[in-house]
């Protein structure tokens, strides 16, 4: 461990907590930005959180341009209009306020306004952006996917992967969160939980493990609140205290997925989700124990328990039992969600609606993206279908 | 374009007035404490002659400017930072951050730990100024409020708590 070499890049300054938004004018000025362009969606604008953003800029002398129509369709046409707007009005920075679509749109707009219209095609793919772009700020206002703060962006057929796409600043201010549906929160929590736990288990990189440990601590703090306070029978969350915590974990999750490109649960969960009714995060969490059982067979695996159980419980459990306890905790979380949601959050892939005949296609697609053999992938999915432990098969 | 609006965020006039008055009074009190309190005197003696500093909110204030002249006399120099040569500028990141500080919702160490305060100048000098501000706040505020504003309420002699406090407040109001 001491002799191992590693790399880690996080270009983003993260601001979290009460009045974090009030630092933004000063932070933007430090980057020589005088006129930011705010991109958001209609839903976010209607929730009233833009008022807090405007309030944070009072007394700063900075003029804001706000565009609030980020939708999932016609994104390429929208990008053309936004580029004209950005250039004609003389903006010099971008603030993405909202979730995944807003962040993707903002990142790609940033490529175009920094490099020119030709960059939309030229910068496609991996590491084709060779210099920093204009200042980009990301402000979450509800459910996040983790991609927002990552090095990835995708709009229609245009997909980009570059370190320069990570935002310069991410601000998580509790005032900016409106209520979110319970299922979406569960999905967000389980997505971050799975990515962080897998990164922590797989990587020997001490910085990845530090970030993952921090995010796991945040998620473990938020999980009991989600379970206890928000019964899924209410369509809307009653308590939004844990939303900023989940956003914090998602923001860190973005830094992790930018630095770990060998994660298995993330692409596998996405593929499974496309074939069944369960959302991506839930699918990822269902397969997580099986992936860990497979990946961590020959490794020093007990350490994963530390972020999940805390130092006292970790020390109380013998080294030989720690990995078993990790799997128990993960399954317990999923089973608890199943119980609380009256079965709406599935425990197995079968309950998620995945059909046995879809497995072969998923294994074939996934084996092209990972070094795990097809046979092992099939075993992981087969066990996850029924909820059977890998050791019993 | 539809769905687009350009906004010039306004001002926070009431907060600005509140903070301007507070900064004016604290500035005057620093000037008074430098004459009355030995610890404040010692702190200013350690600063170079002609040293001037400001405290305020980024980017447009309000500010207070306090300076020590060549003879070592400490003086409140008003609220304008453009007209004086500053050796050190202490700024809160926004008027809202300064408001949190001056309404004692956050103490100076907490504001610093939350990354709200930044210094353009020498850190040792900034530490001296923070210590001076702590003493001045103990003079100006009742104990239950001062406890919110500083890290640890000091154990002072009865003379310092009563006579010195009276003198600092009187001098601050009278302006000498």
mmCIF file of N, CA, C and O in Angstrom, chain B residues 5 22 30 37 39-40 43 61-63 67 79 104 107 111 116 121 129 133 136 141 145-147 151 155-156 163:
data_model
loop_
_atom_site.group_PDB
_atom_site.id
_atom_site.type_symbol
_atom_site.label_atom_id
_atom_site.label_comp_id
_atom_site.label_asym_id
_atom_site.label_seq_id
_atom_site.Cartn_x
_atom_site.Cartn_y
_atom_site.Cartn_z
ATOM 1 N N UNK B 5 -34.576 35.829 -18.998
ATOM 2 C CA UNK B 5 -34.742 37.107 -18.335
ATOM 3 C C UNK B 5 -33.386 37.555 -17.788
ATOM 4 O O UNK B 5 -32.582 36.732 -17.326
ATOM 5 N N UNK B 22 -23.158 49.431 12.926
ATOM 6 C CA UNK B 22 -22.355 48.523 13.752
ATOM 7 C C UNK B 22 -20.864 48.727 13.521
ATOM 8 O O UNK B 22 -20.086 48.797 14.470
ATOM 9 N N UNK B 30 -12.821 50.425 18.963
ATOM 10 C CA UNK B 30 -11.422 49.979 18.849
ATOM 11 C C UNK B 30 -10.494 51.151 19.181
ATOM 12 O O UNK B 30 -9.515 51.023 19.926
ATOM 13 N N UNK B 37 -7.499 50.037 27.301
ATOM 14 C CA UNK B 37 -7.173 48.652 27.660
ATOM 15 C C UNK B 37 -5.707 48.326 27.345
ATOM 16 O O UNK B 37 -5.237 48.548 26.222
ATOM 17 N N UNK B 39 -4.191 45.378 27.099
ATOM 18 C CA UNK B 39 -3.990 44.272 26.150
ATOM 19 C C UNK B 39 -4.156 44.756 24.703
ATOM 20 O O UNK B 39 -3.374 44.380 23.818
ATOM 21 N N UNK B 40 -5.154 45.610 24.499
ATOM 22 C CA UNK B 40 -5.366 46.155 23.147
ATOM 23 C C UNK B 40 -4.183 47.040 22.770
ATOM 24 O O UNK B 40 -3.691 46.990 21.631
ATOM 25 N N UNK B 43 -1.322 44.897 21.716
ATOM 26 C CA UNK B 43 -1.535 44.342 20.369
ATOM 27 C C UNK B 43 -1.216 45.395 19.308
ATOM 28 O O UNK B 43 -0.562 45.092 18.307
ATOM 29 N N UNK B 61 -18.840 46.643 0.294
ATOM 30 C CA UNK B 61 -18.960 47.082 1.668
ATOM 31 C C UNK B 61 -20.288 46.763 2.299
ATOM 32 O O UNK B 61 -21.023 45.934 1.767
ATOM 33 N N UNK B 62 -20.614 47.360 3.445
ATOM 34 C CA UNK B 62 -19.922 48.477 4.099
ATOM 35 C C UNK B 62 -18.594 48.051 4.753
ATOM 36 O O UNK B 62 -18.399 46.874 5.024
ATOM 37 N N UNK B 63 -17.756 49.025 4.975
ATOM 38 C CA UNK B 63 -16.438 48.783 5.569
ATOM 39 C C UNK B 63 -16.237 49.691 6.776
ATOM 40 O O UNK B 63 -16.913 50.715 6.918
ATOM 41 N N UNK B 67 -6.765 52.802 11.666
ATOM 42 C CA UNK B 67 -5.326 52.912 11.419
ATOM 43 C C UNK B 67 -4.566 53.407 12.626
ATOM 44 O O UNK B 67 -5.149 53.972 13.566
ATOM 45 N N UNK B 79 -15.395 54.991 6.670
ATOM 46 C CA UNK B 79 -15.935 53.791 6.027
ATOM 47 C C UNK B 79 -15.506 53.657 4.566
ATOM 48 O O UNK B 79 -15.974 52.770 3.856
ATOM 49 N N UNK B 104 -24.435 37.988 15.572
ATOM 50 C CA UNK B 104 -23.938 36.963 16.499
ATOM 51 C C UNK B 104 -24.545 35.582 16.235
ATOM 52 O O UNK B 104 -24.604 34.751 17.120
ATOM 53 N N UNK B 107 -19.801 33.205 15.329
ATOM 54 C CA UNK B 107 -18.655 33.915 15.904
ATOM 55 C C UNK B 107 -17.577 34.079 14.827
ATOM 56 O O UNK B 107 -17.663 33.450 13.762
ATOM 57 N N UNK B 111 -17.120 31.763 11.537
ATOM 58 C CA UNK B 111 -17.149 32.358 10.186
ATOM 59 C C UNK B 111 -15.883 31.987 9.428
ATOM 60 O O UNK B 111 -15.917 31.664 8.236
ATOM 61 N N UNK B 116 -15.824 31.904 5.280
ATOM 62 C CA UNK B 116 -16.518 33.143 4.917
ATOM 63 C C UNK B 116 -15.593 34.362 4.960
ATOM 64 O O UNK B 116 -15.912 35.396 4.418
ATOM 65 N N UNK B 121 -3.467 40.432 3.187
ATOM 66 C CA UNK B 121 -2.444 41.025 4.049
ATOM 67 C C UNK B 121 -1.753 39.946 4.860
ATOM 68 O O UNK B 121 -1.891 38.758 4.558
ATOM 69 N N UNK B 129 -5.609 41.544 14.937
ATOM 70 C CA UNK B 129 -6.859 42.305 14.791
ATOM 71 C C UNK B 129 -8.044 41.493 15.320
ATOM 72 O O UNK B 129 -8.934 42.034 15.990
ATOM 73 N N UNK B 133 -10.533 42.609 18.208
ATOM 74 C CA UNK B 133 -11.994 42.620 18.002
ATOM 75 C C UNK B 133 -12.708 41.820 19.092
ATOM 76 O O UNK B 133 -13.773 42.210 19.567
ATOM 77 N N UNK B 136 -12.809 43.934 22.177
ATOM 78 C CA UNK B 136 -13.763 45.045 22.003
ATOM 79 C C UNK B 136 -15.204 44.522 22.108
ATOM 80 O O UNK B 136 -16.066 45.184 22.713
ATOM 81 N N UNK B 141 -20.580 44.223 24.464
ATOM 82 C CA UNK B 141 -21.783 43.385 24.525
ATOM 83 C C UNK B 141 -22.008 42.806 25.912
ATOM 84 O O UNK B 141 -21.043 42.524 26.637
ATOM 85 N N UNK B 145 -24.521 37.691 25.139
ATOM 86 C CA UNK B 145 -24.373 37.884 23.679
ATOM 87 C C UNK B 145 -22.898 37.727 23.275
ATOM 88 O O UNK B 145 -22.583 37.094 22.261
ATOM 89 N N UNK B 146 -22.014 38.295 24.109
ATOM 90 C CA UNK B 146 -20.583 38.209 23.790
ATOM 91 C C UNK B 146 -20.129 36.754 23.690
ATOM 92 O O UNK B 146 -19.262 36.417 22.872
ATOM 93 N N UNK B 147 -20.743 35.889 24.502
ATOM 94 C CA UNK B 147 -20.392 34.460 24.455
ATOM 95 C C UNK B 147 -20.645 33.847 23.070
ATOM 96 O O UNK B 147 -19.978 32.910 22.661
ATOM 97 N N UNK B 151 -14.881 33.030 20.978
ATOM 98 C CA UNK B 151 -14.665 31.605 21.229
ATOM 99 C C UNK B 151 -14.825 31.273 22.717
ATOM 100 O O UNK B 151 -15.472 30.299 23.080
ATOM 101 N N UNK B 155 -11.720 35.727 31.577
ATOM 102 C CA UNK B 155 -11.854 36.058 33.001
ATOM 103 C C UNK B 155 -11.086 37.343 33.240
ATOM 104 O O UNK B 155 -9.843 37.360 33.206
ATOM 105 N N UNK B 156 -11.802 38.412 33.466
ATOM 106 C CA UNK B 156 -11.179 39.722 33.640
ATOM 107 C C UNK B 156 -11.316 40.184 35.084
ATOM 108 O O UNK B 156 -12.188 39.716 35.831
ATOM 109 N N UNK B 163 -15.014 49.663 35.130
ATOM 110 C CA UNK B 163 -14.479 50.981 34.794
ATOM 111 C C UNK B 163 -14.030 51.066 33.328
ATOM 112 O O UNK B 163 -14.428 51.984 32.606
#
